[in-house]
Short mmCIF file of C-alpha atoms in Angstrom, two decimals:
data_model
loop_
_atom_site.label_atom_id
_atom_site.label_comp_id
_atom_site.label_asym_id
_atom_site.label_seq_id
_atom_site.Cartn_x
_atom_site.Cartn_y
_atom_site.Cartn_z
CA GLN A 58 24.55 112.27 119.37
CA GLN A 59 24.02 114.14 116.15
CA GLN A 60 25.75 117.48 116.39
CA VAL A 61 24.36 118.81 113.11
CA LYS A 62 20.63 118.44 112.49
CA GLN A 63 19.35 118.82 108.93
CA SER A 64 15.84 119.16 107.51
CA PRO A 65 13.89 118.26 105.50
CA GLN A 66 14.92 114.69 104.71
CA SER A 67 13.55 115.05 101.18
CA LEU A 68 12.31 117.93 99.06
CA ILE A 69 10.44 118.21 95.76
CA VAL A 70 10.52 121.57 93.97
CA GLN A 71 9.20 122.74 90.63
CA LYS A 72 11.70 123.94 88.04
CA GLY A 73 12.35 127.63 88.61
CA GLY A 74 11.32 127.46 92.25
CA ILE A 75 13.37 128.06 95.41
CA SER A 76 14.80 125.11 97.33
CA ILE A 77 15.48 125.69 101.03
CA ILE A 78 17.37 123.30 103.31
CA ASN A 79 17.91 124.06 106.99
CA CYS A 80 20.56 122.99 109.47
CA ALA A 81 21.21 123.56 113.17
CA TYR A 82 24.36 122.89 115.14
CA GLU A 83 25.15 122.51 118.83
CA ASN A 84 28.88 122.98 119.28
CA THR A 85 29.80 126.67 119.38
CA ALA A 86 33.41 125.73 118.66
CA PHE A 87 32.48 125.07 115.03
CA ASP A 88 33.66 127.90 112.82
CA TYR A 89 33.33 126.60 109.27
CA PHE A 90 30.05 125.54 107.71
CA PRO A 91 30.20 123.92 104.26
CA TRP A 92 27.52 122.42 102.07
CA TYR A 93 28.33 119.36 99.99
CA GLN A 94 26.44 118.14 96.93
CA GLN A 95 26.30 114.47 96.02
CA PHE A 96 25.03 112.94 92.78
CA PRO A 97 24.05 109.25 92.64
CA GLY A 98 27.07 106.95 92.52
CA LYS A 99 29.50 109.77 93.26
CA GLY A 100 31.26 111.10 96.30
CA PRO A 101 30.15 114.39 97.88
CA ALA A 102 31.75 117.56 96.54
CA LEU A 103 32.02 120.99 98.15
CA LEU A 104 29.31 123.34 96.89
CA ILE A 105 29.62 126.47 99.03
CA ALA A 106 30.82 127.32 102.53
CA ILE A 107 30.57 130.11 105.09
CA ARG A 108 32.35 131.26 108.23
CA PRO A 109 30.35 132.69 111.18
CA ASP A 110 31.69 136.22 110.80
CA VAL A 111 29.29 136.83 107.88
CA SER A 112 25.52 136.36 107.73
CA GLU A 113 25.22 135.49 104.07
CA LYS A 114 27.29 134.16 101.20
CA LYS A 115 26.14 133.92 97.62
CA GLU A 116 27.65 132.02 94.71
CA GLY A 117 25.54 132.10 91.58
CA ARG A 118 22.14 130.57 92.36
CA PHE A 119 23.32 129.19 95.72
CA THR A 120 23.13 131.23 98.94
CA ILE A 121 23.99 130.34 102.52
CA SER A 122 22.22 132.28 105.28
CA PHE A 123 23.83 132.07 108.71
CA ASN A 124 22.32 132.96 112.11
CA LYS A 125 25.04 132.70 114.73
CA SER A 126 22.83 133.49 117.74
CA ALA A 127 20.33 130.78 116.77
CA LYS A 128 23.09 128.37 115.71
CA GLN A 129 21.32 127.79 112.43
CA PHE A 130 22.23 128.03 108.78
CA SER A 131 20.42 127.31 105.56
CA LEU A 132 21.01 126.73 101.86
CA HIS A 133 18.82 128.49 99.32
CA ILE A 134 18.86 127.37 95.69
CA MET A 135 17.26 130.01 93.50
CA ASP A 136 15.73 129.16 90.10
CA SER A 137 16.10 125.45 90.86
CA GLN A 138 16.91 123.27 87.83
CA PRO A 139 16.51 119.52 87.20
CA GLY A 140 20.31 119.30 87.18
CA ASP A 141 20.26 120.40 90.82
CA SER A 142 18.57 117.11 91.76
CA ALA A 143 21.01 115.54 94.21
CA THR A 144 21.58 114.90 97.90
CA TYR A 145 22.78 117.91 99.88
CA PHE A 146 24.69 117.68 103.14
CA CYS A 147 25.32 120.51 105.54
CA ALA A 148 28.39 120.15 107.70
CA ALA A 149 30.44 121.83 110.40
CA SER A 150 34.06 121.80 111.42
CA ARG A 151 36.68 123.79 113.25
CA ARG A 152 39.24 125.93 111.44
CA GLY A 153 42.07 123.71 110.22
CA GLY A 154 40.20 120.62 111.36
CA GLY A 155 38.44 119.67 108.18
CA PHE A 156 39.40 116.08 108.71
CA LYS A 157 36.88 115.97 111.58
CA THR A 158 33.99 117.47 109.65
CA ILE A 159 30.60 116.50 111.09
CA PHE A 160 27.79 116.06 108.59
CA GLY A 161 24.02 116.41 108.74
CA ALA A 162 21.79 113.52 107.70
CA GLY A 163 21.32 114.83 104.15
CA THR A 164 18.43 116.12 102.04
CA ARG A 165 17.39 114.45 98.80
CA LEU A 166 16.29 117.19 96.41
CA PHE A 167 14.24 116.44 93.31
CA VAL A 168 13.50 119.27 90.89
CA LYS A 169 10.54 118.54 88.63
CA ALA A 170 10.85 119.70 85.04
CA ASN B 141 44.92 114.32 88.47
CA ALA B 142 43.32 111.20 89.90
CA GLY B 143 42.39 112.85 93.23
CA VAL B 144 41.17 110.26 95.73
CA THR B 145 40.97 106.69 94.43
CA GLN B 146 39.04 103.97 96.26
CA THR B 147 39.05 100.24 95.54
CA PRO B 148 37.08 98.08 95.25
CA LYS B 149 33.90 99.85 94.13
CA PHE B 150 31.72 96.91 95.16
CA GLN B 151 32.31 94.02 97.57
CA VAL B 152 30.16 91.27 99.06
CA LEU B 153 31.36 89.54 102.21
CA LYS B 154 30.08 86.83 104.48
CA THR B 155 29.75 87.47 108.19
CA GLY B 156 33.08 86.98 109.91
CA GLN B 157 35.25 87.55 106.86
CA SER B 158 37.90 90.26 106.86
CA MET B 159 38.85 92.63 104.11
CA THR B 160 40.62 95.91 103.37
CA LEU B 161 39.21 98.92 101.56
CA GLN B 162 41.96 100.80 99.80
CA CYS B 163 42.27 104.57 99.54
CA ALA B 164 45.00 106.53 97.77
CA GLN B 165 45.37 110.24 97.05
CA ASP B 166 47.87 112.01 94.80
CA MET B 167 47.39 115.57 96.06
CA ASN B 168 49.95 115.36 98.86
CA HIS B 169 47.20 116.06 101.41
CA GLU B 170 48.24 115.63 105.01
CA TYR B 171 44.79 114.75 106.30
CA MET B 172 42.80 111.66 105.36
CA SER B 173 39.59 110.21 106.76
CA TRP B 174 37.04 107.45 106.32
CA TYR B 175 33.28 107.95 106.46
CA ARG B 176 30.38 105.57 106.13
CA GLN B 177 27.10 106.66 104.55
CA ASP B 178 23.84 105.09 105.62
CA PRO B 179 20.28 106.18 104.70
CA GLY B 180 19.01 108.86 107.07
CA MET B 181 22.32 108.95 108.95
CA GLY B 182 24.41 111.18 106.73
CA LEU B 183 28.15 110.66 106.69
CA ARG B 184 29.67 109.38 109.91
CA LEU B 185 33.39 109.60 110.62
CA ILE B 186 35.06 106.23 111.28
CA HIS B 187 38.79 107.03 111.57
CA TYR B 188 41.06 109.84 110.52
CA SER B 189 44.74 110.60 110.13
CA VAL B 190 46.61 113.90 110.35
CA GLY B 191 49.78 112.50 108.80
CA ALA B 192 51.85 109.40 108.18
CA GLY B 193 52.07 107.30 111.33
CA ILE B 194 49.25 109.18 113.11
CA THR B 195 45.66 107.92 113.29
CA ASP B 196 42.71 108.49 115.61
CA GLN B 197 39.12 107.38 116.11
CA GLY B 198 36.04 109.17 114.82
CA GLU B 199 32.38 108.73 115.76
CA VAL B 200 31.92 105.06 114.82
CA PRO B 201 35.33 103.27 115.01
CA ASN B 202 34.28 99.88 116.39
CA GLY B 203 35.01 96.96 114.07
CA TYR B 204 37.42 98.95 111.91
CA ASN B 205 41.17 99.36 111.88
CA VAL B 206 43.37 101.84 110.01
CA SER B 207 47.05 102.56 109.48
CA ARG B 208 48.92 105.30 107.63
CA SER B 209 52.41 104.28 106.59
CA THR B 210 52.65 106.80 103.73
CA THR B 211 51.11 110.19 102.96
CA GLU B 212 49.31 108.74 99.93
CA ASP B 213 47.59 105.65 101.35
CA PHE B 214 45.01 105.16 104.10
CA PRO B 215 43.51 101.63 104.07
CA LEU B 216 40.47 100.69 106.15
CA ARG B 217 40.37 97.14 107.52
CA LEU B 218 37.28 95.27 108.60
CA LEU B 219 38.47 92.72 111.12
CA SER B 220 35.40 90.45 111.26
CA ALA B 221 32.60 91.71 109.03
CA ALA B 222 29.07 92.02 110.44
CA PRO B 223 25.78 92.78 108.63
CA SER B 224 25.70 96.15 110.47
CA GLN B 225 28.75 97.12 108.44
CA THR B 226 26.77 96.99 105.20
CA SER B 227 27.20 100.54 103.94
CA VAL B 228 28.82 102.82 101.41
CA TYR B 229 32.29 103.86 102.51
CA PHE B 230 33.95 107.10 101.47
CA CYS B 231 37.55 108.12 101.84
CA ALA B 232 38.32 111.84 101.92
CA SER B 233 41.43 113.98 102.13
CA SER B 234 42.21 117.61 102.82
CA PRO B 235 45.28 119.85 102.99
CA GLN B 236 46.65 120.82 106.37
CA ARG B 237 44.89 123.80 107.94
CA ALA B 238 42.19 123.69 105.27
CA ASN B 239 38.62 122.56 105.72
CA VAL B 240 37.76 121.40 102.21
CA LEU B 241 37.36 117.65 101.85
CA THR B 242 37.97 115.86 98.54
CA PHE B 243 36.05 112.58 98.44
CA GLY B 244 36.60 109.38 96.53
CA ALA B 245 33.80 107.77 94.53
CA GLY B 246 32.92 105.35 97.31
CA SER B 247 33.02 101.61 98.01
CA ARG B 248 29.71 99.78 98.43
CA LEU B 249 30.04 96.90 100.89
CA THR B 250 27.40 94.25 101.55
CA VAL B 251 27.82 91.80 104.43
CA LEU B 252 25.58 88.74 104.28
#
């Protein structure tokens, strides 16, 4: 049973465009929602994260939008660059329980120059 | 800082063989975990540990064994390798009461 559903599986965006990746979760006990970025041959690394008491968090070109009632959250990458080409994972965990983080299936993003 | 170090980076096994994937972290993190990454499946939790001497099962524990004798090390043992265990394995650690995972570079395992 996949507790975090992620879409799309792959995404191609033109340089300068907006990349949007969506996730939905089932367990209302989750209270921490990170996004991880993974480059080929590397381990995932934390990109940005949000807690459900806010509806949006922005860090540079990366923004998380969070809809608690719909149990959905999304990652927006503004002004997408070829260097953003990577696999992105949404995830969910409970406060203090990061060791049991549940991940989505991942989205492979390719930004065309 | 080395962070999380995994060895080996690549390994080929025959069905039925056993082996151990090593994981070590130098950040004094209490929590450590093992994930496997398969295409279209994301990262699935195999086993985790909240401290030395304490381990528990994740989503997909069958066929794997772990132990945690020190804070730094968290080895993953494959008891009798099967082709279904062909995957990329990641070790991750995090501080207590924090949700940020630091991952190793991964170990790619092929079982023939």
